[in-house]
Each structure stands twice: as C-alpha cells, then as structure tokens.
Amino acid sequence: MNRRDTGLMLALAAVWGLSFLFLKVASPAVGPLVVAAFRVAGGALVLSVWLAVRRTPWPSRAHWRPLLTTALLSAVLPFMGLSYAARHVPAGLLSILNATTPLWGALVAWLWAGEPLNRRQWVNLLLGFASVTALVTSQPAADQAGGTEAGLPPLAVAAALASTLMYALAVHQNKRQLGDLPALTNSWGTLVAASLVLLGPALVAGPWPDATHPAPAGAGWSAVPGVAWAALGALAVLCTGLAYVWFYDLLERVGPTQVLMVTYLIPVFGMAWSALLLGEAISGRMLLCAALIVGSTMWAQRAPQR
C-alpha cells in the first residue's frame, strides 16, 4: 500500500471516527428518526452524483426488493439505533461498541452460512465479548437531565450492539441476494431505499429533542440549533456520502484485506475526537477493553497458519 492509500485510509478512519461526535451533537437535538433520515438522504444525493460521473450501472427492477431488506438491516435500523444510543452513551465508548461488528459477523457466518469456527476464533470471540461486558458495566455516563454521573442505560447499550449485529446480518444478506450488483451501486440503492422508508415519517414527526434541548411547544424545526444542523450535514455528506466514495475507491486499489484496517482504526479516532472536542474522559480500563476488543477481532480474522 503506497503513501496515498495510507493517507486515504487514515482520513477515512478519522472521518468515520468523527461520525460518533456528530451523532452525539445531533441526536439530542432532533432525535434518532430525523438523524437517520437526513443521514441516508444526504448520502444518497452524494452517491447519485458520483454514480453519474463514473457512469456506474443503476440497479435493475429485480434488485429493489432485496435492496429494501438491505436498507433495513444496514441503514434504517442501525442508524436509528446508534442515534438513540448516542443520547446516553459517550461518543468515544460508542465508537468502541461499533467495533464489535466483525465479532457479530463471525457468529452470523457460523449460524447462518455454516462457516466453521476453530478453537482460536472461539477464544477470541469470547474474549472480545467479555471485554465489551467489562467495559459497559464499569463505564459511567453523564445523566442527560442533571449532568450527574450514572451507569450506562442498558437499553442504550443494547441499541448500539443490536445495530452492529444488523450490520453483520446485512453483509450475509448481501452475499446471498445482491452478489451480482456492484458495491457502489449497492450502497446507492440501499441509501435510496432507506430514504424512502425514513424521510416521510421524519418530516411528519419533526424533531424530537431530549431534556438537554428544551423547546417551546410547537416550535418544531425552528427550534433546532445551528450546531445540530451542521452536525447533520457533516454526518450526511462527509461521514456517509463522501466516506462511501473514498471507501470504494480504496477497496478497488488495495483489496478487502487491507481496507479492513479502517475498522480497527475507527475506535482510536473516535476516542481521540471525543476527548479533544467534547472533553470526554478516556480511562485506562476503556483503553484496555478497546485494545482487547480490536485485538481479538484482528486475531480471530487472521488466516490459520500451516
């Protein structure tokens, strides 16, 4: 991998690490439904331009039903779940929980596709999930109403982990039903289908601020602060649309094995951004558990040595 590709990989990891910060800013102001809707719609617009420039083929009519299923698994449910979790879970910790996607992926492959797991993989999967348990049971979270320290809400942690499970399910659903569709076209179709599901309800329901963003009754969209609009725009255009373009550009040049390194770097940037820009504390236990989760994932995915 040359210097340009290395720089692009670091930039991509930094941008996706920023997404958890933007979730932390936007979700308390507008709610998970609006965040997810704006994110997929903005990403779809960016990819529409890119597909037109690249003259990439569009999905056929037969692809739209499986694309809707993929949209539910890879965008609608996980984007709403992560947005909900961002209301209660620190951004840095959320980026670590997001790194459990490959762990779920191995379990889904075993249960769904019948792919065997050797002893080393089982040990590393158990180590990874044990580290997640140790992390979430010891990590305090700022109480949204009063600013006091409280334990992490189990529902918010469950929403984050369920979101990463949805990502893993989407990968295998894609392999079975959309294997003939180019990856970039697949992503565009997924975002368009997700937009069709989310935009109408989000526009009708309007913003859903939490207790940290009190608004007069009936204020609606006019009460959304400018910083929340900026976070929504960055999340949609930068962290979804442009990030997908960079990811697939990198995938074409370096292949899937090396591009997987991006997923291992995201928690590093997620914790760094949250500490620098949000003032979140990074404890030694948090660093240790993050290292164990990412390390166990990397080791479990290594090909067995002869």
XYZ file of C-alpha atoms in Angstrom:
306
model
C 0.000 0.000 0.000
C 1.528 3.306 -1.094
C 1.615 6.609 0.755
C -1.526 7.938 -0.937
C -3.570 4.891 0.011
C -2.266 5.003 3.573
C -3.239 8.653 3.847
C -6.700 7.955 2.438
C -7.187 5.097 4.901
C -6.247 7.327 7.835
C -8.541 10.091 6.546
C -11.404 7.625 6.187
C -10.899 6.283 9.712
C -10.740 9.849 11.045
C -13.986 10.800 9.267
C -15.844 7.720 10.457
C -14.479 8.343 13.954
C -15.969 11.845 13.728
C -19.394 10.403 12.947
C -19.881 9.433 16.601
C -19.182 13.005 17.665
C -21.748 14.305 15.161
C -24.276 11.750 16.434
C -23.647 12.982 19.964
C -24.356 16.568 18.896
C -27.318 16.000 16.551
C -29.343 13.224 18.166
C -30.236 15.011 21.444
C -31.467 17.996 19.411
C -33.570 16.293 16.731
C -33.977 12.639 17.712
C -32.880 9.321 16.169
C -35.507 9.286 13.389
C -34.507 12.656 11.955
C -30.787 11.870 12.246
C -31.158 8.586 10.373
C -33.394 10.149 7.687
C -31.087 13.086 6.964
C -28.043 10.839 7.005
C -29.314 8.395 4.367
C -30.879 11.110 2.203
C -27.712 13.217 2.131
C -25.558 10.187 1.461
C -27.849 9.107 -1.389
C -27.543 12.540 -3.023
C -23.746 12.445 -2.909
C -23.605 8.913 -4.328
C -26.093 9.855 -7.067
C -23.645 12.444 -8.362
C -20.735 10.008 -8.109
C -22.554 7.221 -9.950
C -23.463 9.648 -12.738
C -19.842 10.819 -13.025
C -18.473 7.279 -13.034
C -21.291 6.019 -15.277
C -21.801 3.147 -12.883
C -24.822 0.953 -13.705
C -28.014 1.587 -11.741
C -29.929 -1.225 -10.008
C -32.479 -3.120 -12.091
C -36.114 -3.511 -11.061
C -35.394 -7.013 -9.725
C -32.834 -5.629 -7.271
C -35.138 -3.278 -5.384
C -36.861 -5.817 -3.139
C -33.587 -7.225 -1.719
C -32.221 -3.662 -1.579
C -35.106 -2.740 0.718
C -34.170 -5.607 3.037
C -30.548 -4.487 2.959
C -31.623 -0.916 3.706
C -33.495 -2.038 6.817
C -30.521 -4.068 8.059
C -27.619 -1.790 7.132
C -29.100 1.714 7.381
C -32.612 2.154 8.822
C -32.307 0.063 11.990
C -28.592 0.580 12.813
C -28.591 4.326 12.085
C -31.595 4.815 14.349
C -30.123 2.502 16.982
C -26.769 4.274 17.078
C -28.509 7.661 17.121
C -30.587 6.594 20.100
C -27.519 5.215 21.885
C -25.663 8.496 21.275
C -28.156 10.241 23.560
C -26.929 8.231 26.545
C -23.522 6.725 25.683
C -20.307 8.790 25.374
C -19.131 9.181 21.779
C -15.769 7.515 22.417
C -17.378 4.494 24.020
C -19.891 4.278 21.178
C -17.037 4.062 18.672
C -15.644 1.089 20.631
C -19.008 -0.687 20.688
C -19.227 -0.139 16.933
C -16.040 -2.213 16.570
C -17.962 -5.340 17.589
C -19.359 -5.684 14.058
C -16.703 -8.250 12.985
C -17.380 -10.271 16.148
C -21.060 -10.465 15.264
C -20.063 -11.180 11.674
C -18.193 -14.334 12.692
C -21.144 -15.575 14.754
C -23.630 -14.818 11.977
C -21.408 -16.641 9.470
C -21.349 -19.665 11.785
C -25.105 -19.692 12.430
C -26.372 -18.553 9.029
C -23.812 -19.665 6.466
C -22.467 -22.688 8.356
C -18.886 -21.387 8.274
C -16.892 -23.295 10.919
C -15.011 -21.562 13.719
C -11.797 -23.044 15.027
C -10.730 -23.056 18.681
C -8.645 -19.899 18.346
C -11.548 -17.992 16.814
C -13.906 -19.095 19.582
C -11.428 -17.994 22.248
C -11.007 -14.596 20.622
C -14.718 -14.090 20.150
C -15.354 -14.882 23.817
C -12.527 -12.540 24.807
C -13.985 -9.767 22.660
C -17.497 -10.029 24.075
C -16.148 -10.403 27.623
C -14.243 -7.141 27.093
C -17.455 -5.447 25.924
C -19.217 -6.654 29.075
C -16.407 -5.418 31.303
C -16.410 -2.062 29.538
C -20.118 -1.278 29.669
C -20.572 -2.453 33.270
C -17.804 -0.214 34.564
C -18.171 2.890 32.400
C -20.177 5.828 33.802
C -22.325 8.012 31.555
C -23.386 11.615 32.051
C -27.014 11.830 33.088
C -28.866 13.774 30.388
C -31.172 15.603 32.762
C -28.895 16.721 35.539
C -25.325 16.213 34.425
C -24.574 13.785 37.254
C -22.741 10.502 36.831
C -24.925 7.447 36.319
C -24.470 3.951 34.943
C -24.886 3.344 31.234
C -28.566 2.705 30.411
C -28.886 -0.964 29.376
C -31.339 -0.083 26.602
C -28.869 2.336 25.005
C -26.043 -0.221 25.123
C -28.385 -2.863 23.702
C -29.364 -0.495 20.874
C -25.704 0.057 19.980
C -24.868 -3.656 19.987
C -28.051 -4.541 18.091
C -27.023 -2.001 15.444
C -23.676 -3.701 14.896
C -25.477 -7.051 14.739
C -27.670 -5.595 11.956
C -24.525 -4.633 10.036
C -23.279 -8.219 10.265
C -26.624 -9.622 9.100
C -26.653 -7.192 6.178
C -23.280 -8.470 4.942
C -24.548 -12.037 4.610
C -27.880 -10.966 3.175
C -25.955 -9.016 0.526
C -23.864 -12.044 -0.372
C -26.950 -14.164 -0.924
C -29.232 -11.760 -2.788
C -27.131 -8.928 -4.218
C -23.838 -10.561 -5.128
C -24.198 -9.551 -8.789
C -24.597 -5.849 -8.021
C -21.500 -3.564 -7.984
C -20.690 -2.499 -4.429
C -21.085 1.231 -5.059
C -24.423 0.696 -6.837
C -25.498 -1.492 -3.924
C -24.726 1.273 -1.430
C -26.563 3.879 -3.501
C -29.643 1.671 -3.803
C -29.518 0.909 -0.098
C -29.421 4.597 0.829
C -32.216 5.453 -1.616
C -34.424 2.660 -0.243
C -33.665 3.779 3.322
C -34.540 7.364 2.379
C -37.928 6.230 1.060
C -38.588 4.486 4.384
C -37.378 7.237 6.714
C -37.903 10.652 5.114
C -41.713 10.745 5.203
C -42.062 9.751 8.877
C -39.208 12.087 9.864
C -40.765 15.103 8.147
C -44.187 14.367 9.633
C -42.925 13.673 13.163
C -40.444 16.547 13.208
C -37.627 17.000 15.726
C -37.688 15.005 18.948
C -35.365 16.874 21.345
C -34.420 15.416 24.713
C -34.283 17.173 28.083
C -30.989 18.887 27.235
C -32.655 20.804 24.366
C -35.929 22.178 25.761
C -38.058 23.912 23.138
C -41.376 25.792 23.285
C -44.417 23.749 22.386
C -44.970 23.674 18.638
C -41.566 25.214 17.841
C -40.696 22.316 15.525
C -37.835 22.772 13.072
C -37.269 26.417 14.001
C -36.031 25.343 17.448
C -33.245 23.136 16.068
C -29.918 24.849 16.905
C -27.445 25.672 14.151
C -24.804 23.351 15.557
C -27.223 20.428 15.206
C -27.882 21.328 11.548
C -24.128 21.472 10.956
C -23.670 18.059 12.584
C -26.488 16.598 10.450
C -24.943 17.998 7.275
C -21.482 16.682 8.128
C -22.901 13.294 9.066
C -24.794 13.009 5.774
C -22.331 14.482 3.291
C -18.930 13.797 4.839
C -19.374 10.693 7.019
C -21.812 8.878 4.716
C -21.704 10.106 1.098
C -18.064 11.101 0.642
C -16.811 8.415 3.038
C -18.501 5.718 0.917
C -16.844 7.119 -2.200
C -13.437 7.046 -0.518
C -14.030 3.564 0.860
C -14.880 2.006 -2.502
C -12.049 3.876 -4.214
C -9.681 2.397 -1.636
C -11.280 -1.032 -1.939
C -10.641 -1.126 -5.688
C -6.945 -0.335 -5.256
C -5.828 -2.240 -2.155
C -8.410 -5.025 -1.819
C -10.690 -6.064 1.059
C -7.985 -7.492 3.328
C -6.039 -4.257 3.720
C -9.075 -1.987 3.704
C -10.347 -3.834 6.803
C -7.658 -1.962 8.740
C -10.008 1.046 8.631
C -12.388 -0.690 11.039
C -9.576 -1.204 13.558
C -8.580 2.473 13.436
C -12.080 3.936 13.886
C -12.203 3.469 17.713
C -8.820 5.179 18.029
C -10.045 8.256 16.199
C -13.457 8.063 17.873
C -11.907 8.250 21.339
C -9.440 10.941 20.288
C -12.105 13.209 18.752
C -14.443 12.788 21.724
C -11.664 13.692 24.149
C -10.418 16.671 22.119
C -13.734 18.186 21.038
C -16.241 17.010 23.639
C -13.975 16.780 26.667
C -14.869 13.147 27.353
C -12.577 11.284 29.726
C -10.646 8.245 28.493
C -9.932 5.826 31.329
C -7.275 3.137 31.460
C -9.971 0.450 31.588
C -11.537 1.953 28.464
C -8.239 1.789 26.589
C -7.573 -1.767 27.759
C -11.022 -3.032 26.776
C -10.816 -1.273 23.408
C -7.447 -2.913 22.754
C -8.830 -6.328 23.718
C -11.922 -5.941 21.515
C -9.988 -4.777 18.463
C -7.091 -7.161 19.095
C -9.332 -10.191 19.493
C -11.132 -9.275 16.276
C -7.885 -8.916 14.335
C -6.541 -12.204 15.675
C -9.774 -14.092 15.020
C -9.813 -12.896 11.404
C -6.254 -13.965 10.666
C -5.902 -16.960 8.406
C -4.734 -20.072 10.283
C -1.020 -20.780 9.926
C 0.164 -24.052 8.457
